[in-house]
Amino acid sequence: MIQRDLGIDAVRFICLALVVVSHCMMVSPVLHADGTVTSENTLGEQPWFEPVIWIFMVMPLFFVTGGTTGLRSWLRLKARGGTGFEFAQARLLRLVRPAAALLAVMYVGLWTALLLGVDPQVTQLIATGAGMPLWFLAAYLAAQLNIPLLARFHARAPWLTLAALVTLVVAVDCLRGALPQLAYANLVFVWCAVQQLGFLMAGGHFAKLPRSGLLGLIAAANLVLGLATGLGLYPGNMLVNLNPPNLCLVLLGVSQAAALQLFRPGLDWVSTVRWVRAVVSAAGRRAMTVYLWHLPLLAAMSGLLLLTDLPKPAAGTAAWWWARPLVLLSVIALLLPVIAVFGRLEERPTAAVHVRGRPAAAVVTAAVAVFIPVADAAFNGLTLALLGGGAACFVLAVLLLGRIPERPPGQAVSESGKGEGRALQAGPSSASVEP
């Protein structure tokens, strides 16, 4: 039986909780006197928010931990004779199934709302709320699907691989002024670079550093980040740097990876507490469902409240801030039945069935079917029509991936797999299953 890395699981739970809480303090739909509806980011407009987000921008940490667990999962699969396409199939199914359910339910629900007379502006606000989590899904999938290739490079030259990815990030940043659309290439380069930090952690490279070395690495990463933003090379607001991502997120990733290693003993101890382990385990099994659904539910609740006579305090006022805990509790209450109904999609097996087919062709076609609507939403925004098209594409991907023939068990490990496995000899003994 594969033993979970409880410390990594605890970190992922903390990151997810911070994302949900922060979104509850950001989303603020506004009904104007002329009848138009807009959405404001109340938290992002606070003068004290910019330095705080340097600490609480946890998206790089998601990719660091995803790199650690993803690399171990790939090496275990490879040791059993698995291929990169089988790894991609499992990752796609694991992430696309809950997303397909979300898009399908939202498409039917929003069309029903329109037919019942709900203002189209409100339905568009809710659709926009669904689109925001999709960028993370696309970036995370792009990074995870590259794990077999990047693991090969990492086994041969770990530091050169990281340096090459960071060089690509900087090159895109330098050219984004002349070619603005090129900036979206960093959705791949930035997060693959941060994911490589997870590879280094899995291989024990961070564990080899003394406490003073980890503190020095944290200080150095933040010093370079401060210089880059202080000189005006990058914005100081990390939310601005997030979309599309740039070098600042890589530097944050370095700092957060070192901090994770620094506090790892304490995290490992806390994660062994029975009730903590139970909460983290339950949340981990439904993590993607929580992430994908919390923002659409928040947007739907906020948008529909505009149609009622309930008090609507102006964004940023004391009454608005006092209402945030109630908003958070309401979102959690809405999430519970959603998790009960759709969370089980995350636990469905990703092993393929015994049918004829071409695994490579099916995986590539499924990946294209997933990325086309997500890319369209990233560039043009998520509309109701695109919501339906995206749901159809995601369902098609799930159907394609479910028809890949299963590899016969008992195949020998390739020499390249053995070499990559040796790259992790210095890593922790407990392996983590990707939640």
CSV table of C-alpha atoms in Angstrom, one decimal:
chain,number,residue,atom,x,y,z
A,1,MET,CA,0.0,0.0,0.0
A,2,ILE,CA,1.3,3.5,-1.0
A,3,GLN,CA,1.9,5.7,2.0
A,4,ARG,CA,0.8,9.3,1.7
A,5,ASP,CA,3.1,12.3,2.4
A,6,LEU,CA,0.9,13.8,5.1
A,7,GLY,CA,3.0,17.0,5.3
A,8,ILE,CA,2.5,17.8,1.6
A,9,ASP,CA,-1.2,16.9,1.9
A,10,ALA,CA,-1.5,19.4,4.8
A,11,VAL,CA,0.2,22.2,2.7
A,12,ARG,CA,-2.2,21.6,-0.1
A,13,PHE,CA,-5.2,21.8,2.2
A,14,ILE,CA,-3.9,25.1,3.7
A,15,CYS,CA,-3.4,26.5,0.2
A,16,LEU,CA,-6.9,25.5,-0.9
A,17,ALA,CA,-8.4,27.0,2.3
A,18,LEU,CA,-6.6,30.3,1.7
A,19,VAL,CA,-7.8,30.5,-1.9
A,20,VAL,CA,-11.5,30.0,-0.9
A,21,VAL,CA,-11.2,32.5,1.9
A,22,SER,CA,-9.5,35.1,-0.2
A,23,HIS,CA,-12.1,34.8,-3.0
A,24,CYS,CA,-14.9,35.4,-0.5
A,25,MET,CA,-13.2,38.7,0.3
A,26,MET,CA,-12.7,39.6,-3.4
A,27,VAL,CA,-15.9,39.0,-5.3
A,28,SER,CA,-18.3,41.9,-5.0
A,29,PRO,CA,-21.0,42.2,-7.6
A,30,VAL,CA,-22.4,45.8,-7.9
A,31,LEU,CA,-25.8,46.8,-9.2
A,32,HIS,CA,-25.6,50.3,-10.6
A,33,ALA,CA,-28.4,52.9,-10.9
A,34,ASP,CA,-28.7,52.4,-14.6
A,35,GLY,CA,-29.3,48.6,-14.1
A,36,THR,CA,-25.9,47.4,-15.2
A,37,VAL,CA,-24.1,44.8,-13.1
A,38,THR,CA,-20.3,44.7,-12.6
A,39,SER,CA,-17.9,42.8,-10.4
A,40,GLU,CA,-15.3,44.5,-8.2
A,41,ASN,CA,-12.3,43.0,-6.5
A,42,THR,CA,-12.7,44.7,-3.2
A,43,LEU,CA,-9.7,43.0,-1.5
A,44,GLY,CA,-7.4,43.9,-4.3
A,45,GLU,CA,-8.3,47.6,-4.1
A,46,GLN,CA,-7.2,47.9,-0.4
A,47,PRO,CA,-4.0,49.9,0.0
A,48,TRP,CA,-2.6,47.3,2.5
A,49,PHE,CA,-3.3,44.4,0.2
A,50,GLU,CA,-0.2,44.6,-2.1
A,51,PRO,CA,2.4,43.7,0.6
A,52,VAL,CA,0.1,41.1,2.1
A,53,ILE,CA,-0.4,39.2,-1.2
A,54,TRP,CA,3.4,38.6,-1.3
A,55,ILE,CA,2.9,36.2,1.6
A,56,PHE,CA,-0.5,34.8,0.7
A,57,MET,CA,-0.1,34.3,-3.0
A,58,VAL,CA,0.0,30.5,-2.7
A,59,MET,CA,-0.4,29.5,-6.3
A,60,PRO,CA,3.4,28.8,-6.7
A,61,LEU,CA,3.2,26.5,-3.7
A,62,PHE,CA,0.4,24.5,-5.4
A,63,PHE,CA,2.8,23.8,-8.3
A,64,VAL,CA,5.8,23.0,-6.0
A,65,THR,CA,3.7,20.3,-4.2
A,66,GLY,CA,2.2,19.2,-7.5
A,67,GLY,CA,5.7,18.7,-8.9
A,68,THR,CA,6.8,16.6,-5.8
A,69,THR,CA,3.8,14.3,-5.9
A,70,GLY,CA,3.6,14.2,-9.7
A,71,LEU,CA,7.2,13.1,-10.1
A,72,ARG,CA,6.8,10.4,-7.6
A,73,SER,CA,3.6,9.2,-9.2
A,74,TRP,CA,5.3,9.1,-12.6
A,75,LEU,CA,8.3,7.2,-11.4
A,76,ARG,CA,6.1,4.6,-9.7
A,77,LEU,CA,4.1,4.2,-12.9
A,78,LYS,CA,7.2,3.9,-15.0
A,79,ALA,CA,8.7,1.3,-12.6
A,80,ARG,CA,5.6,-0.8,-13.3
A,81,GLY,CA,6.2,-0.5,-17.1
A,82,GLY,CA,3.8,2.4,-17.6
A,83,THR,CA,4.2,5.0,-20.4
A,84,GLY,CA,3.9,8.7,-20.6
A,85,PHE,CA,0.6,8.4,-22.4
A,86,GLU,CA,-0.8,6.3,-19.6
A,87,PHE,CA,0.3,9.0,-17.1
A,88,ALA,CA,-1.3,11.7,-19.2
A,89,GLN,CA,-4.5,9.6,-19.4
A,90,ALA,CA,-4.7,9.3,-15.6
A,91,ARG,CA,-4.0,13.0,-15.1
A,92,LEU,CA,-6.5,14.2,-17.6
A,93,LEU,CA,-9.3,11.9,-16.3
A,94,ARG,CA,-8.5,13.0,-12.7
A,95,LEU,CA,-8.9,16.7,-13.5
A,96,VAL,CA,-11.3,16.8,-16.5
A,97,ARG,CA,-14.1,14.7,-15.0
A,98,PRO,CA,-15.0,17.2,-12.2
A,99,ALA,CA,-14.6,20.1,-14.6
A,100,ALA,CA,-16.9,18.5,-17.2
A,101,ALA,CA,-19.6,18.1,-14.6
A,102,LEU,CA,-19.2,21.7,-13.5
A,103,LEU,CA,-19.5,23.1,-17.1
A,104,ALA,CA,-22.4,20.9,-18.0
A,105,VAL,CA,-24.4,21.8,-14.8
A,106,MET,CA,-23.7,25.5,-15.2
A,107,TYR,CA,-24.7,25.5,-18.9
A,108,VAL,CA,-28.0,23.8,-18.2
A,109,GLY,CA,-28.6,25.9,-15.1
A,110,LEU,CA,-27.8,29.3,-16.7
A,111,TRP,CA,-30.0,28.5,-19.7
A,112,THR,CA,-32.8,27.6,-17.3
A,113,ALA,CA,-32.3,30.9,-15.4
A,114,LEU,CA,-32.5,32.8,-18.7
A,115,LEU,CA,-35.7,31.1,-19.6
A,116,LEU,CA,-37.2,31.9,-16.2
A,117,GLY,CA,-36.4,35.6,-16.8
A,118,VAL,CA,-33.2,36.2,-14.8
A,119,ASP,CA,-31.3,39.2,-16.1
A,120,PRO,CA,-28.7,38.1,-18.7
A,121,GLN,CA,-26.1,40.3,-16.9
A,122,VAL,CA,-26.5,38.2,-13.8
A,123,THR,CA,-26.1,35.0,-15.8
A,124,GLN,CA,-23.0,36.4,-17.5
A,125,LEU,CA,-21.6,37.3,-14.0
A,126,ILE,CA,-22.0,33.7,-12.9
A,127,ALA,CA,-20.5,32.4,-16.2
A,128,THR,CA,-17.5,34.6,-15.6
A,129,GLY,CA,-17.1,33.1,-12.1
A,130,ALA,CA,-16.9,29.7,-13.7
A,131,GLY,CA,-14.2,30.8,-16.1
A,132,MET,CA,-11.8,32.0,-13.5
A,133,PRO,CA,-10.8,28.6,-12.1
A,134,LEU,CA,-10.4,27.2,-15.6
A,135,TRP,CA,-7.1,29.1,-16.1
A,136,PHE,CA,-5.6,27.2,-13.2
A,137,LEU,CA,-6.9,23.9,-14.5
A,138,ALA,CA,-5.3,24.6,-17.9
A,139,ALA,CA,-2.0,25.7,-16.4
A,140,TYR,CA,-1.9,22.8,-14.0
A,141,LEU,CA,-2.7,20.2,-16.7
A,142,ALA,CA,-0.1,21.7,-19.0
A,143,ALA,CA,2.6,21.4,-16.3
A,144,GLN,CA,1.5,17.9,-15.2
A,145,LEU,CA,1.3,16.5,-18.8
A,146,ASN,CA,4.9,17.6,-19.3
A,147,ILE,CA,6.1,15.6,-16.2
A,148,PRO,CA,7.3,12.5,-18.1
A,149,LEU,CA,9.4,14.7,-20.5
A,150,LEU,CA,10.7,17.1,-17.8
A,151,ALA,CA,11.5,14.1,-15.5
A,152,ARG,CA,13.8,12.7,-18.2
A,153,PHE,CA,15.6,16.1,-18.5
A,154,HIS,CA,15.7,16.4,-14.7
A,155,ALA,CA,17.3,13.0,-14.2
A,156,ARG,CA,20.2,14.0,-16.6
A,157,ALA,CA,20.7,17.7,-15.6
A,158,PRO,CA,18.3,19.0,-12.9
A,159,TRP,CA,19.8,22.5,-12.6
A,160,LEU,CA,20.3,23.0,-16.3
A,161,THR,CA,16.6,22.0,-16.9
A,162,LEU,CA,15.5,24.6,-14.3
A,163,ALA,CA,17.8,27.2,-15.8
A,164,ALA,CA,16.5,26.6,-19.3
A,165,LEU,CA,12.9,27.0,-18.2
A,166,VAL,CA,13.7,30.2,-16.2
A,167,THR,CA,15.5,31.6,-19.3
A,168,LEU,CA,12.4,30.9,-21.4
A,169,VAL,CA,10.3,32.8,-18.8
A,170,VAL,CA,12.6,35.8,-18.9
A,171,ALA,CA,12.7,35.8,-22.7
A,172,VAL,CA,8.9,35.8,-22.8
A,173,ASP,CA,8.8,38.6,-20.3
A,174,CYS,CA,11.2,40.7,-22.4
A,175,LEU,CA,9.1,40.3,-25.5
A,176,ARG,CA,5.7,40.7,-24.0
A,177,GLY,CA,5.7,44.4,-24.6
A,178,ALA,CA,6.1,44.0,-28.4
A,179,LEU,CA,4.1,40.8,-28.6
A,180,PRO,CA,1.4,40.9,-25.8
A,181,GLN,CA,-0.1,37.5,-26.8
A,182,LEU,CA,3.2,35.8,-26.3
A,183,ALA,CA,2.9,36.5,-22.6
A,184,TYR,CA,0.5,33.6,-22.3
A,185,ALA,CA,3.3,31.2,-23.2
A,186,ASN,CA,4.4,31.7,-19.6
A,187,LEU,CA,1.3,29.8,-18.5
A,188,VAL,CA,3.5,26.8,-19.5
A,189,PHE,CA,7.1,28.0,-18.9
A,190,VAL,CA,6.5,29.7,-15.5
A,191,TRP,CA,4.5,26.8,-14.0
A,192,CYS,CA,6.8,24.1,-15.4
A,193,ALA,CA,9.7,26.0,-13.8
A,194,VAL,CA,8.0,26.2,-10.5
A,195,GLN,CA,7.1,22.5,-10.8
A,196,GLN,CA,10.8,21.7,-11.3
A,197,LEU,CA,11.3,23.1,-7.8
A,198,GLY,CA,9.0,20.3,-6.6
A,199,PHE,CA,11.2,17.9,-8.5
A,200,LEU,CA,14.2,19.2,-6.6
A,201,MET,CA,12.4,18.8,-3.3
A,202,ALA,CA,11.4,15.2,-4.2
A,203,GLY,CA,15.0,14.5,-4.9
A,204,GLY,CA,16.1,15.8,-1.5
A,205,HIS,CA,18.0,18.8,-2.8
A,206,PHE,CA,16.3,21.3,-0.4
A,207,ALA,CA,16.6,18.8,2.5
A,208,LYS,CA,20.4,18.9,2.0
A,209,LEU,CA,20.5,22.6,2.8
A,210,PRO,CA,21.0,23.7,6.5
A,211,ARG,CA,18.6,25.9,8.2
A,212,SER,CA,20.8,28.9,7.5
A,213,GLY,CA,20.9,28.0,3.8
A,214,LEU,CA,17.1,27.8,3.6
A,215,LEU,CA,16.8,31.2,5.3
A,216,GLY,CA,19.4,32.6,2.9
A,217,LEU,CA,17.5,31.3,-0.1
A,218,ILE,CA,14.2,32.8,1.1
A,219,ALA,CA,16.0,36.2,1.7
A,220,ALA,CA,17.7,36.1,-1.7
A,221,ALA,CA,14.6,35.2,-3.6
A,222,ASN,CA,12.6,38.0,-1.9
A,223,LEU,CA,15.5,40.5,-2.4
A,224,VAL,CA,15.6,39.8,-6.1
A,225,LEU,CA,11.8,40.1,-6.2
A,226,GLY,CA,12.0,43.4,-4.3
A,227,LEU,CA,14.5,44.8,-6.7
A,228,ALA,CA,12.6,43.7,-9.8
A,229,THR,CA,9.4,45.3,-8.6
A,230,GLY,CA,11.1,48.3,-7.0
A,231,LEU,CA,12.9,49.2,-10.2
A,232,GLY,CA,9.6,49.0,-12.1
A,233,LEU,CA,10.5,45.9,-14.1
A,234,TYR,CA,7.4,44.2,-12.8
A,235,PRO,CA,4.3,45.3,-10.9
A,236,GLY,CA,4.4,45.1,-7.2
A,237,ASN,CA,0.9,43.5,-7.1
A,238,MET,CA,1.2,39.7,-7.3
A,239,LEU,CA,-2.3,39.4,-8.6
A,240,VAL,CA,-1.3,41.4,-11.6
A,241,ASN,CA,1.8,39.3,-12.0
A,242,LEU,CA,-0.4,36.2,-11.9
A,243,ASN,CA,-2.3,36.7,-15.2
A,244,PRO,CA,-0.4,36.0,-17.3
A,245,PRO,CA,2.4,34.8,-14.9
A,246,ASN,CA,5.9,36.1,-15.1
A,247,LEU,CA,9.3,35.7,-13.4
A,248,CYS,CA,7.9,37.1,-10.1
A,249,LEU,CA,6.0,33.9,-9.6
A,250,VAL,CA,9.1,31.8,-10.1
A,251,LEU,CA,10.9,33.8,-7.4
A,252,LEU,CA,8.0,33.4,-5.1
A,253,GLY,CA,8.1,29.7,-5.8
A,254,VAL,CA,11.8,29.5,-4.8
A,255,SER,CA,11.0,31.3,-1.5
A,256,GLN,CA,7.9,29.2,-0.8
A,257,ALA,CA,9.7,25.9,-1.6
A,258,ALA,CA,12.5,26.8,0.8
A,259,ALA,CA,10.0,27.9,3.4
A,260,LEU,CA,8.2,24.6,3.0
A,261,GLN,CA,11.4,22.7,3.6
A,262,LEU,CA,12.2,24.9,6.6
A,263,PHE,CA,8.9,24.2,8.3
A,264,ARG,CA,8.6,20.6,7.1
A,265,PRO,CA,9.4,19.0,10.6
A,266,GLY,CA,6.6,21.0,12.2
A,267,LEU,CA,4.2,20.3,9.3
A,268,ASP,CA,4.9,16.6,9.5
A,269,TRP,CA,4.2,16.5,13.2
A,270,VAL,CA,0.9,18.5,13.0
A,271,SER,CA,-0.3,16.3,10.1
A,272,THR,CA,0.0,13.2,12.3
A,273,VAL,CA,-2.6,14.5,14.7
A,274,ARG,CA,-5.7,12.3,14.2
A,275,TRP,CA,-8.3,15.0,13.6
A,276,VAL,CA,-6.0,17.0,11.4
A,277,ARG,CA,-5.2,13.9,9.3
A,278,ALA,CA,-8.9,13.2,9.0
A,279,VAL,CA,-9.8,16.7,7.8
A,280,VAL,CA,-6.9,16.9,5.4
A,281,SER,CA,-7.7,13.5,4.0
A,282,ALA,CA,-11.3,14.2,3.4
A,283,ALA,CA,-10.6,17.6,1.8
A,284,GLY,CA,-7.8,16.1,-0.3
A,285,ARG,CA,-10.1,13.5,-1.9
A,286,ARG,CA,-12.4,16.3,-3.0
A,287,ALA,CA,-9.9,19.1,-3.6
A,288,MET,CA,-10.5,19.7,-7.3
A,289,THR,CA,-14.3,19.7,-6.8
A,290,VAL,CA,-13.9,22.4,-4.0
A,291,TYR,CA,-11.6,24.5,-6.2
A,292,LEU,CA,-13.7,24.3,-9.3
A,293,TRP,CA,-17.1,24.9,-7.7
A,294,HIS,CA,-16.4,27.4,-4.9
A,295,LEU,CA,-16.1,30.5,-7.1
A,296,PRO,CA,-19.1,29.7,-9.4
A,297,LEU,CA,-21.2,29.1,-6.3
A,298,LEU,CA,-20.0,32.3,-4.8
A,299,ALA,CA,-20.7,34.3,-8.0
A,300,ALA,CA,-24.2,32.6,-8.3
A,301,MET,CA,-25.0,33.4,-4.7
A,302,SER,CA,-23.8,37.0,-5.0
A,303,GLY,CA,-25.5,37.6,-8.3
A,304,LEU,CA,-28.9,36.2,-7.2
A,305,LEU,CA,-28.7,38.3,-4.0
A,306,LEU,CA,-28.8,41.3,-6.3
A,307,LEU,CA,-32.3,40.3,-7.4
A,308,THR,CA,-33.6,40.3,-3.8
A,309,ASP,CA,-34.5,43.0,-1.3
A,310,LEU,CA,-31.9,41.9,1.2
A,311,PRO,CA,-29.4,44.6,2.5
A,312,LYS,CA,-26.5,45.1,0.1
A,313,PRO,CA,-23.7,47.0,1.9
A,314,ALA,CA,-21.4,48.9,-0.4
A,315,ALA,CA,-18.1,47.1,-1.1
A,316,GLY,CA,-15.3,47.9,1.3
A,317,THR,CA,-17.6,49.4,4.0
A,318,ALA,CA,-17.5,48.1,7.6
A,319,ALA,CA,-20.8,46.3,7.1
A,320,TRP,CA,-19.4,44.6,4.0
A,321,TRP,CA,-16.4,43.3,5.8
A,322,TRP,CA,-18.5,42.1,8.8
A,323,ALA,CA,-20.6,40.1,6.3
A,324,ARG,CA,-17.6,38.2,4.9
A,325,PRO,CA,-17.7,35.4,7.6
A,326,LEU,CA,-21.4,34.8,6.7
A,327,VAL,CA,-20.5,34.7,3.0
A,328,LEU,CA,-17.8,32.2,3.7
A,329,LEU,CA,-20.1,30.0,5.8
A,330,SER,CA,-22.8,30.2,3.0
A,331,VAL,CA,-20.3,29.1,0.4
A,332,ILE,CA,-19.2,26.2,2.5
A,333,ALA,CA,-22.9,25.2,3.0
A,334,LEU,CA,-23.5,25.3,-0.7
A,335,LEU,CA,-20.3,23.3,-1.3
A,336,LEU,CA,-21.3,20.4,0.9
A,337,PRO,CA,-24.2,19.0,-1.3
A,338,VAL,CA,-22.1,19.7,-4.4
A,339,ILE,CA,-19.2,17.7,-2.9
A,340,ALA,CA,-21.6,14.9,-1.9
A,341,VAL,CA,-23.0,14.6,-5.5
A,342,PHE,CA,-20.0,15.4,-7.7
A,343,GLY,CA,-17.0,14.8,-5.4
A,344,ARG,CA,-17.1,11.1,-6.1
A,345,LEU,CA,-16.0,11.8,-9.7
A,346,GLU,CA,-12.5,12.4,-8.3
A,347,GLU,CA,-12.4,8.9,-6.8
A,348,ARG,CA,-13.4,7.1,-9.9
A,349,PRO,CA,-10.6,4.8,-11.1
A,350,THR,CA,-8.4,6.2,-13.9
A,351,ALA,CA,-7.2,2.8,-15.1
A,352,ALA,CA,-8.3,2.2,-18.7
A,353,VAL,CA,-10.7,-0.5,-19.9
A,354,HIS,CA,-9.8,-3.4,-22.1
A,355,VAL,CA,-10.8,-2.2,-25.6
A,356,ARG,CA,-9.1,-1.7,-28.9
A,357,GLY,CA,-7.7,1.7,-29.6
A,358,ARG,CA,-4.7,3.9,-30.1
A,359,PRO,CA,-3.7,5.3,-26.7
A,360,ALA,CA,-1.4,8.1,-28.1
A,361,ALA,CA,-4.0,9.4,-30.5
A,362,ALA,CA,-6.8,9.3,-27.9
A,363,VAL,CA,-4.7,11.2,-25.3
A,364,VAL,CA,-3.6,13.8,-27.8
A,365,THR,CA,-7.1,14.3,-29.1
A,366,ALA,CA,-8.5,14.5,-25.6
A,367,ALA,CA,-5.9,17.1,-24.6
A,368,VAL,CA,-6.7,19.2,-27.6
A,369,ALA,CA,-10.4,19.0,-26.9
A,370,VAL,CA,-9.8,20.3,-23.4
A,371,PHE,CA,-7.3,23.1,-24.2
A,372,ILE,CA,-9.3,24.7,-27.1
A,373,PRO,CA,-12.2,26.0,-25.1
A,374,VAL,CA,-10.0,26.8,-22.1
A,375,ALA,CA,-7.7,28.9,-24.4
A,376,ASP,CA,-10.7,30.6,-25.9
A,377,ALA,CA,-12.0,31.5,-22.4
A,378,ALA,CA,-8.6,32.8,-21.4
A,379,PHE,CA,-8.4,35.2,-24.4
A,380,ASN,CA,-12.0,36.1,-24.9
A,381,GLY,CA,-13.8,35.4,-21.7
A,382,LEU,CA,-16.3,32.7,-20.9
A,383,THR,CA,-19.7,33.2,-22.5
A,384,LEU,CA,-22.7,31.0,-22.2
A,385,ALA,CA,-22.2,29.6,-25.7
A,386,LEU,CA,-18.5,28.8,-24.9
A,387,LEU,CA,-19.7,27.2,-21.6
A,388,GLY,CA,-21.8,24.7,-23.6
A,389,GLY,CA,-19.0,24.1,-26.1
A,390,GLY,CA,-16.5,23.6,-23.3
A,391,ALA,CA,-18.8,21.1,-21.6
A,392,ALA,CA,-19.2,19.1,-24.8
A,393,CYS,CA,-15.4,19.1,-25.4
A,394,PHE,CA,-14.7,18.0,-21.8
A,395,VAL,CA,-17.2,15.2,-22.0
A,396,LEU,CA,-15.7,14.1,-25.3
A,397,ALA,CA,-12.3,14.0,-23.7
A,398,VAL,CA,-13.6,11.8,-20.9
A,399,LEU,CA,-15.2,9.4,-23.3
A,400,LEU,CA,-12.0,9.2,-25.4
A,401,LEU,CA,-9.8,8.6,-22.4
A,402,GLY,CA,-12.1,5.9,-21.1
A,403,ARG,CA,-11.6,3.8,-24.3
A,404,ILE,CA,-7.8,3.5,-24.0
A,405,PRO,CA,-6.7,-0.1,-23.6
A,406,GLU,CA,-5.1,-1.1,-20.3
A,407,ARG,CA,-1.4,-2.1,-20.4
A,408,PRO,CA,-0.9,-5.7,-19.4
A,409,PRO,CA,0.6,-6.0,-15.9
A,410,GLY,CA,4.1,-7.2,-15.1
A,411,GLN,CA,6.2,-5.4,-17.7
A,412,ALA,CA,9.8,-4.8,-16.9
A,413,VAL,CA,11.2,-1.5,-15.9
A,414,SER,CA,13.1,0.3,-18.7
A,415,GLU,CA,16.6,1.5,-18.1
A,416,SER,CA,15.6,5.1,-18.4
A,417,GLY,CA,13.0,4.5,-15.6
A,418,LYS,CA,15.7,3.0,-13.4
A,419,GLY,CA,17.9,6.0,-14.0
A,420,GLU,CA,15.1,8.4,-13.2
A,421,GLY,CA,14.3,6.4,-10.0
A,422,ARG,CA,17.9,6.7,-8.9
A,423,ALA,CA,17.5,10.5,-9.1
A,424,LEU,CA,15.1,10.3,-6.1
A,425,GLN,CA,17.3,8.2,-3.8
A,426,ALA,CA,17.9,11.1,-1.5
A,427,GLY,CA,14.2,11.9,-1.3
A,428,PRO,CA,11.8,11.1,1.5
A,429,SER,CA,10.7,7.5,1.9
A,430,SER,CA,7.0,8.2,2.0
A,431,ALA,CA,5.3,8.8,-1.3
A,432,SER,CA,2.3,11.0,-1.9
A,433,VAL,CA,-0.5,10.1,-4.2
A,434,GLU,CA,-1.7,13.1,-6.3
A,435,PRO,CA,-5.0,14.2,-4.7
